Coordinates of C-alpha atoms and ligand atoms in Angstrom, one line a residue:
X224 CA -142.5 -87.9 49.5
X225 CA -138.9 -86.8 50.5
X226 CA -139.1 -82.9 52.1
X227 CA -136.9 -80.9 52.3
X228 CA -136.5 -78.1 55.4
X229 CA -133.9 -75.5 54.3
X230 CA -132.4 -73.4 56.6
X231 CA -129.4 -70.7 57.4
X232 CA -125.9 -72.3 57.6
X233 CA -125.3 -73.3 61.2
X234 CA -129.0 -74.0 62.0
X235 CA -129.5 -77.7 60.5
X236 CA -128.9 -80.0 63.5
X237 CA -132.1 -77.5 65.0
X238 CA -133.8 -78.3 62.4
X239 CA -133.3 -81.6 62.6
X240 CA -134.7 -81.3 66.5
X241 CA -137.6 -79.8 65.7
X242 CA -138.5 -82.7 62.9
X243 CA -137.6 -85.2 65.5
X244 CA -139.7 -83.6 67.8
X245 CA -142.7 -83.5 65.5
X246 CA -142.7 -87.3 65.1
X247 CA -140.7 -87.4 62.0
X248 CA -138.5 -90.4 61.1
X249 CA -135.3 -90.7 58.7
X250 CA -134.3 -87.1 59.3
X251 CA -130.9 -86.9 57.4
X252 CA -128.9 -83.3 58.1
X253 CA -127.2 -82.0 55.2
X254 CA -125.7 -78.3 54.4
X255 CA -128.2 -76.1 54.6
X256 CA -130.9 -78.6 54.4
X257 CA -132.4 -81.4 56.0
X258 CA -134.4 -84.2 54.6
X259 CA -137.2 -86.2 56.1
X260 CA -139.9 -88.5 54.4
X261 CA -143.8 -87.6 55.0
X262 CA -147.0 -87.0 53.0
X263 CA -149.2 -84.3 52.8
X264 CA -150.3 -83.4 56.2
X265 CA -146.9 -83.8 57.2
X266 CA -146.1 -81.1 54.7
X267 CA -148.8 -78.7 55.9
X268 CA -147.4 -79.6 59.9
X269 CA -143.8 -78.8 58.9
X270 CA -144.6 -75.7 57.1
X271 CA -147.1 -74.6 59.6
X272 CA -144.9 -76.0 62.3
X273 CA -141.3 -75.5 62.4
X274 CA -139.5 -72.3 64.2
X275 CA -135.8 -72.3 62.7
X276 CA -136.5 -73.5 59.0
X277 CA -136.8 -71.1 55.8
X278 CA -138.7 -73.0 53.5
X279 CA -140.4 -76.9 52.4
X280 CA -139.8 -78.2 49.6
X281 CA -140.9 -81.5 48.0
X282 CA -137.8 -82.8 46.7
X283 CA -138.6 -83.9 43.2
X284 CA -135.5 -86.0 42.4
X285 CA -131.6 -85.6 42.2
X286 CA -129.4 -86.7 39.4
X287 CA -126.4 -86.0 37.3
X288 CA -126.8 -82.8 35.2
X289 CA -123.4 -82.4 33.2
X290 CA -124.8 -81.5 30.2
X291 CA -128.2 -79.9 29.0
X292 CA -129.3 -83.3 27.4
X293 CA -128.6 -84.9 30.9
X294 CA -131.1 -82.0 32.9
X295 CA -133.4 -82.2 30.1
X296 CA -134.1 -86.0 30.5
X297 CA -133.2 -86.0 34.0
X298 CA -136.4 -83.4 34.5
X299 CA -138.6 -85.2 32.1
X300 CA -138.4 -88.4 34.0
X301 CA -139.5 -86.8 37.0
X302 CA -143.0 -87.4 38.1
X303 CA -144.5 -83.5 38.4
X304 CA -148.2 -84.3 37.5
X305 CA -148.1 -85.9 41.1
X306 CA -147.7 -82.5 42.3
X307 CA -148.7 -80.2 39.5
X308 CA -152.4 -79.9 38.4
X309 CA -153.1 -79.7 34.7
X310 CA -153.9 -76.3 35.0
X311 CA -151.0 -75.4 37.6
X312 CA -148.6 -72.7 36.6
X313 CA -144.8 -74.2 36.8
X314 CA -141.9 -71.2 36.8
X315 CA -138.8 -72.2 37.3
X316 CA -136.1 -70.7 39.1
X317 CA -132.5 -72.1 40.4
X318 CA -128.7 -71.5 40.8
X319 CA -125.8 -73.4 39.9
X320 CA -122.5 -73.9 41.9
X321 CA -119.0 -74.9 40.6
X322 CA -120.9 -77.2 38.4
X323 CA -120.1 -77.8 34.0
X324 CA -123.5 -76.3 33.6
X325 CA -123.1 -72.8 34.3
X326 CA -125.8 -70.1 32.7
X327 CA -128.6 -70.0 35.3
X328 CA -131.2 -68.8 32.2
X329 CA -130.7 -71.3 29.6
X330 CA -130.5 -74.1 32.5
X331 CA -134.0 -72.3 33.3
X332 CA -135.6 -72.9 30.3
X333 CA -134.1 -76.3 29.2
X334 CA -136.0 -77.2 33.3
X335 CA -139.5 -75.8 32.2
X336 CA -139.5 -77.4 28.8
X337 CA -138.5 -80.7 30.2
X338 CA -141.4 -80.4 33.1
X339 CA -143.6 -79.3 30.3
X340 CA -142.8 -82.1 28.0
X341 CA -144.3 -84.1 31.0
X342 CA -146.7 -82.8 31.7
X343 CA -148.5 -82.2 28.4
X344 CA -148.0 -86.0 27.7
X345 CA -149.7 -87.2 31.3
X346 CA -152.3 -84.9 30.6
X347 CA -153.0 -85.7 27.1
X348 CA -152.3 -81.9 26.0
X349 CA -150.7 -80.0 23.4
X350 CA -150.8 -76.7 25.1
X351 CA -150.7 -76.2 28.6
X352 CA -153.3 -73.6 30.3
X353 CA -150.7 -72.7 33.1
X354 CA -153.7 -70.7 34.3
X355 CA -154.1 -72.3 38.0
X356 CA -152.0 -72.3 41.3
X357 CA -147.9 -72.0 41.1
X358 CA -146.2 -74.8 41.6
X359 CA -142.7 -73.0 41.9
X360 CA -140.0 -75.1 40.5
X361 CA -136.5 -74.8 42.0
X362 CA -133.4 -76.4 40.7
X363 CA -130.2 -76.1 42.4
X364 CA -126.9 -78.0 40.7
X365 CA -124.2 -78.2 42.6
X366 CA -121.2 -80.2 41.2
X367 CA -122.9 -82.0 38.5
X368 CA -125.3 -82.7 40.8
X369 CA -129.0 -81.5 39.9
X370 CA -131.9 -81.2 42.7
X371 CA -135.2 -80.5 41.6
X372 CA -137.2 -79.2 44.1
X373 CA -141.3 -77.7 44.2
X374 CA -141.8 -74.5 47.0
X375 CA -144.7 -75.2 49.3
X376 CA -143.6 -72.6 51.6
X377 CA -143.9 -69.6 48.9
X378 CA -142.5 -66.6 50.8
X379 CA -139.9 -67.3 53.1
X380 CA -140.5 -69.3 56.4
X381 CA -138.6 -66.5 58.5
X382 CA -142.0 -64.1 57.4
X383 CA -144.1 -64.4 59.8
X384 CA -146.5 -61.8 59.4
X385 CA -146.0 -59.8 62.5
X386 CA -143.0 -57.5 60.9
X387 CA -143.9 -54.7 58.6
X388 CA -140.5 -54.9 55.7
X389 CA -139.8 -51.1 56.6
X390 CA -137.6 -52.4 59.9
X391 CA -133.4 -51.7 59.4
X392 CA -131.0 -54.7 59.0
X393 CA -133.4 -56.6 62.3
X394 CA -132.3 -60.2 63.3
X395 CA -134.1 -62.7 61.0
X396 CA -137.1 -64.4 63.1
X397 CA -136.2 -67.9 62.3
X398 CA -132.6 -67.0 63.4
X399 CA -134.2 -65.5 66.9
X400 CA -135.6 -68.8 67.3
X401 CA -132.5 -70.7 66.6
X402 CA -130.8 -68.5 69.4
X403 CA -133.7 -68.8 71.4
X404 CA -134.3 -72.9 71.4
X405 CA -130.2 -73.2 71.7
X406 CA -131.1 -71.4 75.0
X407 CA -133.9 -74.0 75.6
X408 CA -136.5 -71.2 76.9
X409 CA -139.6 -72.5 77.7
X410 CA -141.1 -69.5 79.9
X411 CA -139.8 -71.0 82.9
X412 CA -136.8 -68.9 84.2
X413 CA -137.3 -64.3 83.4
X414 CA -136.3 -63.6 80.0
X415 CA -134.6 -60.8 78.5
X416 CA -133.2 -58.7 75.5
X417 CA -132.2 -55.6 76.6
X418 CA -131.1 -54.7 73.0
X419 CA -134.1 -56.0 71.8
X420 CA -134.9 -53.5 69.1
X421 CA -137.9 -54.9 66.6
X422 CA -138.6 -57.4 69.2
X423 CA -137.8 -60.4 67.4
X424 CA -135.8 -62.3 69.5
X425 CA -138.6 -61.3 73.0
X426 CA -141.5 -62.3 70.4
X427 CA -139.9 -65.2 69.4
X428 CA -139.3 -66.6 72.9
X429 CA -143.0 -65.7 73.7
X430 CA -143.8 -67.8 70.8
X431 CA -141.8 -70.9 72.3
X432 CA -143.1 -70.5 75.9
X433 CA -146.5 -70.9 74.8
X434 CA -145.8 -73.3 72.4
X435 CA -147.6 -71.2 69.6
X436 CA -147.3 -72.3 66.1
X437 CA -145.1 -69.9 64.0
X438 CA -147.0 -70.0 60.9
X439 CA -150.2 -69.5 62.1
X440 CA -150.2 -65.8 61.4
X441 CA -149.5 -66.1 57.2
X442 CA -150.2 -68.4 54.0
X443 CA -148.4 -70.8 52.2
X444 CA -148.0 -71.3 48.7
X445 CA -149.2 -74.8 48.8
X446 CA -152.1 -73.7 50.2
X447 CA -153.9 -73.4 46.9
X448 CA -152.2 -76.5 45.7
X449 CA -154.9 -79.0 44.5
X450 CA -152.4 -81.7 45.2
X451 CA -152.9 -80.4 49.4
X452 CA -156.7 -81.4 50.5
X453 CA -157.8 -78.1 52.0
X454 CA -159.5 -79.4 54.8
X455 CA -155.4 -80.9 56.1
X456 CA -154.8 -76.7 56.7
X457 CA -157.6 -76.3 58.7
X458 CA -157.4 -79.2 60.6
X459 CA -153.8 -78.4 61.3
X460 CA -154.3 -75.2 62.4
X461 CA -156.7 -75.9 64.7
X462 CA -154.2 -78.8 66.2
X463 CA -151.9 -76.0 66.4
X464 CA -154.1 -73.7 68.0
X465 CA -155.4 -76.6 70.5
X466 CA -151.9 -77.3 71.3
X467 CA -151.3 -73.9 73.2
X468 CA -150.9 -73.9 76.8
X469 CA -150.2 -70.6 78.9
X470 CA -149.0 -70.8 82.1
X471 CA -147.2 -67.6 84.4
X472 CA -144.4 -65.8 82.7
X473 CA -142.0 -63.1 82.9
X474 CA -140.8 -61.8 79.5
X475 CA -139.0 -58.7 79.1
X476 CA -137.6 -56.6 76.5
X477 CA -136.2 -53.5 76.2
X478 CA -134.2 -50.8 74.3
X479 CA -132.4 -46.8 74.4
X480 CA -134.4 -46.1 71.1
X481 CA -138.0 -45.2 72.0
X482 CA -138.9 -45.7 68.5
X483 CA -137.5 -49.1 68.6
X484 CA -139.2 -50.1 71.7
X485 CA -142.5 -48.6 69.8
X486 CA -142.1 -51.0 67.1
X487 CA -141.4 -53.6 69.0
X488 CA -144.7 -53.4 70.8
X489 CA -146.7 -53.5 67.7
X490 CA -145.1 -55.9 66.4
X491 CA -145.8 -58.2 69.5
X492 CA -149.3 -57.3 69.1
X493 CA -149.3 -58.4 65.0
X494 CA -148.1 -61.2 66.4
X495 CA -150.7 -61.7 69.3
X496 CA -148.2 -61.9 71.9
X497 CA -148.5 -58.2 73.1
X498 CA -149.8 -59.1 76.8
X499 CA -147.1 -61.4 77.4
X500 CA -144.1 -59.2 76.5
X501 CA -143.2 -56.7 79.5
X502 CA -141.4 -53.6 76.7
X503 CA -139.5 -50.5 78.0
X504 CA -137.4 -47.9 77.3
X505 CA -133.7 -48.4 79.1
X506 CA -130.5 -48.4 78.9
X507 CA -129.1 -51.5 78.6
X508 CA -125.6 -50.3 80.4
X509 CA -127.8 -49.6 83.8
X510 CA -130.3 -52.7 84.3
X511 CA -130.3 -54.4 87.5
X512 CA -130.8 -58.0 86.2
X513 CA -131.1 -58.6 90.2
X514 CA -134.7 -56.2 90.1
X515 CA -136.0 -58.6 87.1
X516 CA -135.8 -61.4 89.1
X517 CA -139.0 -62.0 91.1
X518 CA -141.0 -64.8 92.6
X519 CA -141.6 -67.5 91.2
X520 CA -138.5 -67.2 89.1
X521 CA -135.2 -67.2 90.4
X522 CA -133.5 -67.6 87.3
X523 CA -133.3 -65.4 84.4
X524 CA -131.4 -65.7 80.8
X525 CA -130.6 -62.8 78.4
X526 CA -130.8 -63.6 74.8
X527 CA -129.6 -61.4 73.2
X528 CA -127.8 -59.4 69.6
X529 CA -126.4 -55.8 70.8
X530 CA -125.1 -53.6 68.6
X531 CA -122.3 -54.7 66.1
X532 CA -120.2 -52.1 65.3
X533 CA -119.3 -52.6 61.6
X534 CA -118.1 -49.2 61.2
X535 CA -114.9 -48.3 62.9
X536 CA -116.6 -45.8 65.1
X537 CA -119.5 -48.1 65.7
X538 CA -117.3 -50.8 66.5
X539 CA -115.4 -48.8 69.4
X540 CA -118.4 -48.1 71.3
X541 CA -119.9 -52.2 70.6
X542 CA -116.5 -53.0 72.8
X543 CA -117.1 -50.2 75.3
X544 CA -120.7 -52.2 75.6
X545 CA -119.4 -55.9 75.3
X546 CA -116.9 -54.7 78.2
X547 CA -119.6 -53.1 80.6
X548 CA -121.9 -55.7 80.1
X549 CA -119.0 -58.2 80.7
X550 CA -118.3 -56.2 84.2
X551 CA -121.8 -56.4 84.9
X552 CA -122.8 -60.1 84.2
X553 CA -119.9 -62.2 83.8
X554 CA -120.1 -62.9 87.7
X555 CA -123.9 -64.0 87.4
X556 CA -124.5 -67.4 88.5
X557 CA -128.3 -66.5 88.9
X558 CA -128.6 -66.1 84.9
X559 CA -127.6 -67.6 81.7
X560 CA -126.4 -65.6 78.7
X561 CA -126.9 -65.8 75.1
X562 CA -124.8 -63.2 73.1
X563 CA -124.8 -62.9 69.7
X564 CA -121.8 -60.7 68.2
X565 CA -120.0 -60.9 65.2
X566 CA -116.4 -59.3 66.8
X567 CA -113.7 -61.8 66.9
X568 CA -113.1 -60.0 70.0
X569 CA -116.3 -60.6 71.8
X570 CA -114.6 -62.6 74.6
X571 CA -111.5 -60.6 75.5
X572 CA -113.9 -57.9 75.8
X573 CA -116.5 -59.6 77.9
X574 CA -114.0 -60.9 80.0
X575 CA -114.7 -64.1 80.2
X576 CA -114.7 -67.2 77.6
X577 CA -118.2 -68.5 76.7
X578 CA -118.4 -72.4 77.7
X579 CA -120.3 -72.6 74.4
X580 CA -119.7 -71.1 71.2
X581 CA -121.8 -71.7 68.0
X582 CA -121.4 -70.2 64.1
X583 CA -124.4 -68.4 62.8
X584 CA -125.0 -66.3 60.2
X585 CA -126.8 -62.9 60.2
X586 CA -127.6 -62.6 56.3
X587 CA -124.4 -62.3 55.2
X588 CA -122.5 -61.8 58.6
X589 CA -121.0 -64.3 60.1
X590 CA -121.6 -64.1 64.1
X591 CA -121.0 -66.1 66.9
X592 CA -123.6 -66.9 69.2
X593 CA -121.9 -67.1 73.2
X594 CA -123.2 -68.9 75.5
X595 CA -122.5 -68.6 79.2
X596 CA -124.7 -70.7 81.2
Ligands
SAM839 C1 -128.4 -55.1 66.6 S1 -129.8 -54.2 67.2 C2 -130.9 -55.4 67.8 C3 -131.9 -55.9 66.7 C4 -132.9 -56.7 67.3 N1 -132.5 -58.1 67.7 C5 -134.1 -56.9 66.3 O1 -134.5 -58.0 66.0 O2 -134.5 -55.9 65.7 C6 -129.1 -53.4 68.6 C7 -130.1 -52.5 69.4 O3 -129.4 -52.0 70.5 C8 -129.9 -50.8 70.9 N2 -129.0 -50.1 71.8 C9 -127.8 -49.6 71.5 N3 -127.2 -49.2 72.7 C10 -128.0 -49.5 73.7 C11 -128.0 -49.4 75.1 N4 -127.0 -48.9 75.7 N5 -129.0 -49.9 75.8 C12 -130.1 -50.5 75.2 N6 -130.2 -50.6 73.9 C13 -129.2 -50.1 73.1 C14 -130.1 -50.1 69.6 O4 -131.1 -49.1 69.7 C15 -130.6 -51.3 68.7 O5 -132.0 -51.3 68.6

């Protein structure tokens, strides 16, 4: 099969790592997406597996779509009862871009009664139940272009089970893990976020120091695929499991907020990583990074999103922080820095320019992620 990773704009070529990293071959980056070839088990590793990615999908075929007879025939001749159980619900969802095919619904149906077409004839039905698993179908036509995809993630990769929904505008997990495997944490030098908020970016580099599978705390929609032996899940989660290793580590986050530092803590503990997390209340503004630093380590790196300031007000007092902080750590040889900020102004505040610099994007907020190392 030809899966498909998806991910946030700026977070392919990580991606990509990770897939190599796993053993995968022919991993091609595109944007926003990254291919690779594998079968089944390799579709319950990736899902089960990856840290930065937002969803797997089999990609079902891609072809020219300018009119609806062209994505009507284009969809038929696609081979779905591979996938798709005779009894497997099929809805179909998908978005168009700069394309001569333009109305998402009708482009909606014209997909399902294609697939349906096909699958009524390999199954030697007139009607079909549509009473089983969901097979999600995703089309996505992009200049005349049509991609037809199937959702074996379900919900969203980033979901990993340990954050309740309530939590306001928090760092996406699978974009904490991008910042944190750009910082290439392993557990061996002190972490900290000392705007850390929900946790997410502490819980994510607990995740990575003990090499702990990200998905092992939710399901996946493919898990009640018939097409997916059941017994690949459990065997893969066990691999995951087996593959954990702990070792000594110094992991720290904390926050002004009580409440945040609160949440924080049960969220670590949702996520299992509770006893490995050192959470407090401070003020970022007066942290000795000097009093974090203890043997064995000697080295500590801050990852890090403080606030962003997209109010006016808000955005005075981010650069009263960026420039303290920049007073305060710029000088550091002893530590690495991570900062993620969407001011232009980051730098002139910090007072220093970051040797690195790389584009991410905070929902719909485009950031910068400096690195000073
Ligand atoms: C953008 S949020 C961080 C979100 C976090 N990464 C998450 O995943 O939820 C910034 C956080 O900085 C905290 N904060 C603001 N000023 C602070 C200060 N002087 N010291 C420590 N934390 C502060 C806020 O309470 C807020 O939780």
């Amino acid at each position: 099969m030809t899966l498909c990773a998806t991910c946030l704009f700026g977070v392919e070529s990580l991606v990509a790592d990770e897939l190599r990293y796993m053993g995968f071959n022919n991993v091609r980056i595109e944007t926003g997406r990254v291919l690779f070839d594998g079968d089944e088990r390799d579709l319950v590793r990736a899902n089960l597996l990856l840290r930065t990615a937002e969803r797997v999908y089999i990609l079902m075929g891609e072809f020219a779509a300018r009119t609806f007879d062209e994505l009507f025939e284009g969809v038929k001749a696609l081979p779905w009862e591979t996938v798709i159980d005779r009894n497997g619900q099929f809805p179909v969802k998908g978005s168009t871009l700069d394309s001569a095919l333009r109305s998402i619904p009708d482009c909606q149906s014209i997909v399902k009664k294609a697939a349906a077409v096909r699958l009524s004839s390999k199954y030697g039905l007139n009607r079909l139940p549509e009473t089983g698993s969901v097979y999600q179908i995703r089309f996505f036509i992009m200049k005349d272009r049509a991609s037809l995809y199937l959702d074996s993630s379900g919900v969203s990769l980033h979901k990993r089970g340990y954050r309740p929904a309530s939590v306001d505008a928090p760092l996406r997990e699978t974009l904490a893990a991008a910042m944190v495997k750009v910082s290439r944490f392993k557990g061996r030098e002190v972490f900290l976020d000392p705007f850390c908020g929900s946790g997410t970016i502490a819980i994510e580099a607990a995740f990575a120091a003990v090499n702990r599978a990200p998905g092992l705390g939710r399901g996946f929609a493919a898990e009640g695929w018939q097409t997916v032996r059941r017994e690949l899940w459990t065997e893969e989660r066990e691999a995951a499991r087996a593959a954990e290793y702990r070792g000594e580590y110094r992991i720290c986050a904390s926050d002004i907020d009580p409440a945040a530092v609160k949440l924080a803590r049960e969220n670590a503990a949702r996520a299992g990583v509770a006893e490995l997390i050192e959470f407090s209340v401070a003020d970022a503004l007066k942290t000795e990074l000097a009093d974090k630093l203890m043997p064995p380590f000697k080295r500590g790196v801050v990852i890090t999103n403080p606030p962003y300031g997209m109010r006016l007000l808000d955005a005075r007092e981010a650069e009263r922080i960026y420039r303290e902080l920049g007073r305060r750590w710029r000088a550091r040889e002893d530590w690495s820095f991570y900062i993620l900020s969407s001011s232009m102004d980051f730098e002139k505040n910090f007072g220093k320019t970051a040797k690195k610099r790389r584009k991410l994007y905070n929902g719909m907020i485009q950031c910068q992620l400096y690195m000073y190392f």
